mmCIF file of C-alpha atoms in Angstrom:
data_model
loop_
_atom_site.group_PDB
_atom_site.id
_atom_site.type_symbol
_atom_site.label_atom_id
_atom_site.label_comp_id
_atom_site.label_asym_id
_atom_site.label_seq_id
_atom_site.Cartn_x
_atom_site.Cartn_y
_atom_site.Cartn_z
ATOM 1 C CA MET A 263 17.610 4.518 19.687
ATOM 2 C CA ALA A 264 16.199 7.588 17.923
ATOM 3 C CA GLY A 265 12.500 7.454 17.142
ATOM 4 C CA THR A 266 11.719 4.781 19.736
ATOM 5 C CA ASP A 267 8.937 6.755 21.416
ATOM 6 C CA HIS A 268 7.269 7.498 18.083
ATOM 7 C CA ARG A 269 7.420 3.855 17.177
ATOM 8 C CA ARG A 270 5.729 2.774 20.388
ATOM 9 C CA ASP A 271 2.929 5.238 19.792
ATOM 10 C CA CYS A 272 2.100 3.813 16.377
ATOM 11 C CA ILE A 273 2.643 0.135 17.192
ATOM 12 C CA LYS A 274 0.073 -0.085 19.959
ATOM 13 C CA ASP A 275 -2.894 -0.114 17.583
ATOM 14 C CA GLY A 276 -1.338 -2.552 15.136
ATOM 15 C CA PRO A 277 -3.229 -5.099 13.040
ATOM 16 C CA ILE A 278 -4.741 -8.256 14.450
ATOM 17 C CA VAL A 279 -2.964 -11.385 13.224
ATOM 18 C CA ILE A 280 -5.430 -14.182 12.419
ATOM 19 C CA LEU A 281 -4.181 -17.738 11.873
ATOM 20 C CA VAL A 282 -6.807 -19.889 10.142
ATOM 21 C CA ASN A 283 -6.895 -23.547 11.212
ATOM 22 C CA PRO A 284 -3.208 -23.655 12.285
ATOM 23 C CA GLN A 285 -1.984 -27.209 12.595
ATOM 24 C CA MET A 286 1.217 -27.012 14.634
ATOM 25 C CA GLY A 287 1.836 -25.420 18.017
ATOM 26 C CA GLU A 288 5.403 -24.673 16.920
ATOM 27 C CA ASN A 289 4.127 -22.377 14.185
ATOM 28 C CA ILE A 290 1.714 -20.585 16.499
ATOM 29 C CA GLY A 291 4.535 -19.985 18.965
ATOM 30 C CA GLY A 292 6.856 -18.861 16.165
ATOM 31 C CA ALA A 293 4.226 -16.440 14.893
ATOM 32 C CA ALA A 294 3.795 -14.980 18.401
ATOM 33 C CA ARG A 295 7.561 -14.539 18.704
ATOM 34 C CA ALA A 296 7.719 -12.755 15.336
ATOM 35 C CA MET A 297 4.879 -10.462 16.368
ATOM 36 C CA ALA A 298 6.598 -9.591 19.645
ATOM 37 C CA ASN A 299 9.835 -8.778 17.785
ATOM 38 C CA PHE A 300 8.081 -5.988 15.920
ATOM 39 C CA GLY A 301 5.522 -4.741 18.404
ATOM 40 C CA LEU A 302 2.329 -6.580 17.449
ATOM 41 C CA SER A 303 0.297 -8.216 20.206
ATOM 42 C CA LYS A 304 -3.192 -9.210 19.014
ATOM 43 C CA LEU A 305 -3.370 -12.847 17.903
ATOM 44 C CA ARG A 306 -6.548 -14.720 16.968
ATOM 45 C CA LEU A 307 -6.834 -18.401 16.057
ATOM 46 C CA VAL A 308 -9.597 -19.970 13.997
ATOM 47 C CA ASP A 309 -10.261 -23.635 14.796
ATOM 48 C CA PRO A 310 -6.687 -24.655 15.772
ATOM 49 C CA ARG A 311 -6.221 -28.321 14.928
ATOM 50 C CA ASP A 312 -4.788 -29.352 18.308
ATOM 51 C CA GLY A 313 -7.079 -27.170 20.393
ATOM 52 C CA TRP A 314 -6.153 -24.411 22.803
ATOM 53 C CA PRO A 315 -4.267 -23.759 25.061
ATOM 54 C CA ASN A 316 -1.225 -25.437 23.524
ATOM 55 C CA GLU A 317 1.925 -26.000 25.566
ATOM 56 C CA THR A 318 4.048 -26.450 22.432
ATOM 57 C CA ALA A 319 3.020 -23.007 21.232
ATOM 58 C CA LEU A 320 3.980 -21.468 24.561
ATOM 59 C CA ALA A 321 7.346 -23.252 24.572
ATOM 60 C CA ASN A 322 8.144 -21.936 21.080
ATOM 61 C CA ALA A 323 7.028 -18.368 21.724
ATOM 62 C CA ALA A 324 10.436 -17.420 23.236
ATOM 63 C CA LYS A 325 8.955 -15.389 26.092
ATOM 64 C CA ALA A 326 6.203 -13.794 23.979
ATOM 65 C CA ASP A 327 3.938 -15.008 26.792
ATOM 66 C CA HIS A 328 1.861 -11.829 26.781
ATOM 67 C CA ILE A 329 0.669 -12.741 23.285
ATOM 68 C CA ILE A 330 0.079 -16.440 23.931
ATOM 69 C CA HIS A 331 -1.843 -15.838 27.160
ATOM 70 C CA ASN A 332 -4.139 -13.339 25.430
ATOM 71 C CA VAL A 333 -4.882 -15.363 22.295
ATOM 72 C CA GLU A 334 -8.535 -15.260 21.196
ATOM 73 C CA VAL A 335 -9.935 -18.482 19.724
ATOM 74 C CA PHE A 336 -12.910 -18.654 17.338
ATOM 75 C CA GLU A 337 -14.765 -21.510 15.686
ATOM 76 C CA THR A 338 -15.221 -19.771 12.319
ATOM 77 C CA LEU A 339 -13.433 -17.097 10.337
ATOM 78 C CA GLU A 340 -16.622 -15.035 10.224
ATOM 79 C CA ASP A 341 -16.589 -14.946 14.032
ATOM 80 C CA ALA A 342 -12.919 -13.944 14.110
ATOM 81 C CA LEU A 343 -13.625 -11.058 11.712
ATOM 82 C CA HIS A 344 -16.811 -9.874 13.411
ATOM 83 C CA ASP A 345 -15.423 -6.523 14.641
ATOM 84 C CA VAL A 346 -12.769 -6.015 11.941
ATOM 85 C CA GLN A 347 -13.279 -3.192 9.458
ATOM 86 C CA PHE A 348 -10.533 -3.987 6.942
ATOM 87 C CA ALA A 349 -8.664 -7.253 6.326
ATOM 88 C CA PHE A 350 -5.818 -8.471 4.129
ATOM 89 C CA ALA A 351 -5.552 -12.112 3.047
ATOM 90 C CA THR A 352 -2.030 -13.434 2.531
ATOM 91 C CA THR A 353 -1.559 -15.876 -0.337
ATOM 92 C CA ALA A 354 1.189 -17.075 -2.674
ATOM 93 C CA ARG A 355 -1.245 -18.482 -5.243
ATOM 94 C CA HIS A 356 -2.945 -16.612 -8.066
ATOM 95 C CA ARG A 357 -6.599 -16.038 -7.271
ATOM 96 C CA GLU A 358 -9.134 -15.269 -9.972
ATOM 97 C CA MET A 359 -10.755 -12.525 -7.916
ATOM 98 C CA LEU A 360 -11.227 -8.856 -8.651
ATOM 99 C CA LYS A 361 -9.380 -7.743 -5.532
ATOM 100 C CA PRO A 362 -6.414 -5.369 -5.265
ATOM 101 C CA VAL A 363 -3.123 -7.233 -4.740
ATOM 102 C CA ARG A 364 -0.397 -5.524 -2.698
ATOM 103 C CA ASP A 365 3.141 -6.342 -1.724
ATOM 104 C CA PRO A 366 4.008 -6.240 2.015
ATOM 105 C CA VAL A 367 5.318 -2.661 1.841
ATOM 106 C CA GLU A 368 2.171 -1.291 0.185
ATOM 107 C CA ALA A 369 -0.065 -3.396 2.405
ATOM 108 C CA ASN A 370 1.485 -2.192 5.642
ATOM 109 C CA LYS A 371 1.400 1.460 4.607
ATOM 110 C CA SER A 372 -2.315 0.999 4.004
ATOM 111 C CA LEU A 373 -2.771 -0.829 7.326
ATOM 112 C CA HIS A 374 -0.847 1.875 9.167
ATOM 113 C CA GLU A 375 -2.934 4.691 7.727
ATOM 114 C CA ARG A 376 -6.165 2.861 8.468
ATOM 115 C CA ALA A 377 -5.122 1.966 12.030
ATOM 116 C CA ARG A 378 -4.037 5.515 12.775
ATOM 117 C CA GLY A 379 -7.383 6.663 11.408
ATOM 118 C CA GLY A 380 -9.218 4.502 13.957
ATOM 119 C CA GLU A 381 -10.078 1.425 11.895
ATOM 120 C CA LYS A 382 -9.703 -2.080 13.311
ATOM 121 C CA VAL A 383 -7.548 -3.970 10.806
ATOM 122 C CA ALA A 384 -6.376 -7.567 10.436
ATOM 123 C CA VAL A 385 -4.102 -9.825 8.387
ATOM 124 C CA LEU A 386 -5.077 -13.452 7.682
ATOM 125 C CA PHE A 387 -2.641 -16.324 7.324
ATOM 126 C CA GLY A 388 -3.731 -19.757 6.068
ATOM 127 C CA ARG A 389 -2.958 -23.356 6.881
ATOM 128 C CA GLU A 390 0.552 -24.760 6.711
ATOM 129 C CA ARG A 391 -0.288 -27.168 3.897
ATOM 130 C CA TRP A 392 -2.568 -25.246 1.539
ATOM 131 C CA GLY A 393 -3.138 -21.726 2.853
ATOM 132 C CA LEU A 394 -6.517 -20.011 2.627
ATOM 133 C CA THR A 395 -9.501 -21.214 0.600
ATOM 134 C CA ASN A 396 -11.103 -18.953 -2.024
ATOM 135 C CA GLU A 397 -14.122 -18.594 0.240
ATOM 136 C CA GLU A 398 -11.894 -17.324 3.063
ATOM 137 C CA VAL A 399 -10.034 -14.921 0.783
ATOM 138 C CA ALA A 400 -13.404 -13.614 -0.421
ATOM 139 C CA LEU A 401 -14.187 -12.446 3.123
ATOM 140 C CA CYS A 402 -11.211 -10.058 2.996
ATOM 141 C CA ASP A 403 -10.878 -6.689 1.311
ATOM 142 C CA GLU A 404 -7.504 -7.040 -0.395
ATOM 143 C CA ILE A 405 -4.733 -9.581 -1.003
ATOM 144 C CA VAL A 406 -1.091 -9.328 0.033
ATOM 145 C CA THR A 407 1.493 -11.552 -1.583
ATOM 146 C CA PHE A 408 5.244 -11.823 -1.068
ATOM 147 C CA PRO A 409 7.899 -11.375 -3.790
ATOM 148 C CA VAL A 410 9.434 -14.834 -3.488
ATOM 149 C CA ASN A 411 11.184 -17.253 -5.818
ATOM 150 C CA PRO A 412 8.348 -18.656 -7.995
ATOM 151 C CA ALA A 413 10.110 -22.020 -8.064
ATOM 152 C CA TYR A 414 9.882 -22.207 -4.261
ATOM 153 C CA ALA A 415 7.090 -19.904 -3.153
ATOM 154 C CA SER A 416 5.975 -21.725 0.001
ATOM 155 C CA LEU A 417 6.517 -19.823 3.260
ATOM 156 C CA ASN A 418 6.198 -21.164 6.788
ATOM 157 C CA ILE A 419 3.406 -19.362 8.666
ATOM 158 C CA SER A 420 5.775 -17.854 11.223
ATOM 159 C CA GLN A 421 8.012 -16.618 8.370
ATOM 160 C CA ALA A 422 5.055 -14.954 6.688
ATOM 161 C CA VAL A 423 4.004 -13.357 9.973
ATOM 162 C CA LEU A 424 7.585 -12.171 10.493
ATOM 163 C CA LEU A 425 7.702 -10.496 7.072
ATOM 164 C CA MET A 426 4.413 -8.674 7.604
ATOM 165 C CA SER A 427 5.352 -7.668 11.157
ATOM 166 C CA TYR A 428 8.699 -6.289 10.001
ATOM 167 C CA GLU A 429 7.082 -4.198 7.271
ATOM 168 C CA TRP A 430 4.531 -2.954 9.804
ATOM 169 C CA MET A 431 7.399 -1.722 11.983
ATOM 170 C CA GLN A 432 9.037 -0.075 8.967
ATOM 171 C CA ALA A 433 5.799 1.757 8.146
ATOM 172 C CA CYS A 434 5.638 2.987 11.734
ATOM 173 C CA ILE A 435 9.243 4.198 11.709
ATOM 174 C CA GLU A 436 8.723 6.080 8.457
ATOM 175 C CA GLU A 437 5.630 7.763 9.847
ATOM 176 C CA GLY A 438 7.422 8.648 13.103
ATOM 177 C CA GLU A 439 10.183 10.425 11.175
ATOM 178 C CA ARG A 440 7.691 12.761 9.535
ATOM 179 C CA PRO A 441 5.554 15.477 11.145
ATOM 180 C CA GLU A 442 2.343 14.097 12.622
ATOM 181 C CA LYS A 443 -0.567 14.086 10.209
ATOM 182 C CA ALA A 444 -4.049 15.128 11.204
ATOM 183 C CA PHE A 445 -6.586 12.412 10.467
ATOM 184 C CA GLU A 446 -9.990 13.535 9.388
ATOM 185 C CA THR A 447 -13.005 11.895 10.945
ATOM 186 C CA THR A 448 -15.971 10.889 8.844
ATOM 187 C CA GLU A 449 -19.584 11.337 9.783
ATOM 188 C CA SER A 450 -20.382 7.691 9.157
ATOM 189 C CA GLU A 451 -18.195 4.993 10.688
ATOM 190 C CA LYS A 452 -17.048 2.171 8.450
ATOM 191 C CA ALA A 453 -19.063 -1.028 8.814
ATOM 192 C CA THR A 454 -17.666 -4.001 10.691
ATOM 193 C CA LYS A 455 -17.321 -7.386 9.018
ATOM 194 C CA GLN A 456 -20.217 -8.694 11.107
ATOM 195 C CA GLU A 457 -22.501 -5.986 9.698
ATOM 196 C CA LEU A 458 -21.296 -6.845 6.194
ATOM 197 C CA PHE A 459 -21.911 -10.570 6.769
ATOM 198 C CA LEU A 460 -25.476 -9.781 7.895
ATOM 199 C CA LEU A 461 -25.993 -7.803 4.674
ATOM 200 C CA PHE A 462 -24.764 -10.826 2.681
ATOM 201 C CA GLU A 463 -27.153 -13.098 4.556
ATOM 202 C CA HIS A 464 -30.106 -10.733 4.035
ATOM 203 C CA LEU A 465 -29.415 -10.168 0.319
ATOM 204 C CA GLU A 466 -28.712 -13.811 -0.468
ATOM 205 C CA THR A 467 -31.862 -14.970 1.342
ATOM 206 C CA ALA A 468 -33.970 -12.444 -0.575
ATOM 207 C CA LEU A 469 -32.426 -13.500 -3.891
ATOM 208 C CA GLU A 470 -32.875 -17.179 -3.044
ATOM 209 C CA ASN A 471 -36.562 -16.594 -2.351
ATOM 210 C CA GLU A 472 -36.933 -14.966 -5.773
ATOM 211 C CA GLY A 473 -35.193 -17.828 -7.585
ATOM 212 C CA TYR A 474 -32.175 -15.727 -8.569
ATOM 213 C CA PHE A 475 -29.570 -18.452 -8.171
ATOM 214 C CA ARG A 476 -30.074 -20.446 -11.367
ATOM 215 C CA PRO A 477 -28.725 -22.881 -12.259
ATOM 216 C CA GLU A 478 -28.128 -24.185 -8.736
ATOM 217 C CA ALA A 479 -24.625 -25.425 -9.649
ATOM 218 C CA LYS A 480 -23.519 -21.828 -10.270
ATOM 219 C CA LYS A 481 -24.797 -20.508 -6.945
ATOM 220 C CA PRO A 482 -21.416 -20.595 -5.098
ATOM 221 C CA THR A 483 -19.744 -18.556 -7.857
ATOM 222 C CA MET A 484 -22.655 -16.102 -8.023
ATOM 223 C CA VAL A 485 -22.557 -15.632 -4.247
ATOM 224 C CA GLU A 486 -18.779 -15.105 -4.326
ATOM 225 C CA ASN A 487 -19.110 -12.478 -7.071
ATOM 226 C CA LEU A 488 -21.798 -10.586 -5.163
ATOM 227 C CA ARG A 489 -19.758 -10.610 -1.968
ATOM 228 C CA ASN A 490 -16.672 -9.331 -3.767
ATOM 229 C CA ILE A 491 -18.673 -6.392 -5.139
ATOM 230 C CA PHE A 492 -19.660 -5.274 -1.643
ATOM 231 C CA GLN A 493 -16.211 -6.003 -0.172
ATOM 232 C CA LYS A 494 -14.655 -3.595 -2.685
ATOM 233 C CA ALA A 495 -17.204 -0.897 -1.899
ATOM 234 C CA GLN A 496 -15.804 -0.283 1.632
ATOM 235 C CA LEU A 497 -19.319 0.366 2.936
ATOM 236 C CA SER A 498 -20.095 2.528 5.947
ATOM 237 C CA ARG A 499 -22.616 1.554 8.608
ATOM 238 C CA GLN A 500 -25.023 4.108 7.193
ATOM 239 C CA GLU A 501 -24.709 2.585 3.719
ATOM 240 C CA ILE A 502 -25.288 -0.919 5.129
ATOM 241 C CA HIS A 503 -28.484 0.280 6.811
ATOM 242 C CA ALA A 504 -29.629 1.922 3.566
ATOM 243 C CA LEU A 505 -29.001 -1.237 1.522
ATOM 244 C CA ARG A 506 -30.787 -3.472 4.005
ATOM 245 C CA GLY A 507 -33.722 -1.062 3.989
ATOM 246 C CA ALA A 508 -33.845 -1.233 0.197
ATOM 247 C CA ILE A 509 -33.755 -5.043 0.260
ATOM 248 C CA ALA A 510 -36.532 -5.091 2.876
ATOM 249 C CA ALA A 511 -38.625 -2.795 0.681
ATOM 250 C CA LEU A 512 -38.178 -5.125 -2.291
ATOM 251 C CA GLU A 513 -39.256 -7.993 -0.039
ATOM 252 C CA GLY A 514 -42.451 -6.090 0.707
ATOM 253 C CA ARG A 515 -41.621 -5.379 4.368
ATOM 254 C CA LYS A 516 -42.693 -2.185 6.076
ATOM 255 C CA GLY A 517 -39.319 -1.788 7.770
ATOM 256 C CA ARG A 518 -35.797 -3.129 7.932
ATOM 257 C CA PRO A 519 -35.227 -6.435 9.713
ATOM 258 C CA ARG A 520 -33.743 -6.123 13.150
ATOM 259 C CA THR A 521 -29.962 -6.453 13.355
ATOM 260 C CA LYS A 522 -28.850 -9.621 15.079
ATOM 261 C CA LYS A 523 -26.991 -9.272 18.367
#
């Protein structure tokens, strides 16, 4: 098939698929099968309900064993995102957040460009019954939603993974049919999610100490708004260091706090 070699080149650095609190082994296996169909291989699970490994997942993966055997399992979403530099949250529900919302075509073009530019990217999928929480969506950079029948908008997890994986493949094919583009490198590497989470922790602790979060009942919303501001900023590591230095100065410290390992 024409273009096959080009497609393999651009698939190998595809996005990480993250399933948050998946409840059924059948859906994990189905998601792995969908990924294998379209060249994705990196699967992470956050707190799977029935634990891991899961024989039902393996049985339903339809020989996508290479994905199942290399699954990474994390206790929290923050841990699963620790080395990710850009993440999409998939959702069918309207979210009152100031985040860009893309369709799968737009989202995968963005993911492809970022991956080819050296960024580690991911796509989050929520629970079978109610998807992702607002707090989980807030940890991501942008939202992707599917153009489905509004009267029946619910998608099975493996179906959602299939749609995103297919559009990823399409983005790769389109890129392979065009002359290779040169990707410019930047002097300052984009921050990882772990570095961003540490900034949140530092800023929120400093604000808490100064009595910023008043009234207490509004603290969760205030924290969410602050986090969304920094998520949209697409901060580099250098910018993270500068912000933490500024916060430390306002705290009266002589230097920045040490970064946690």
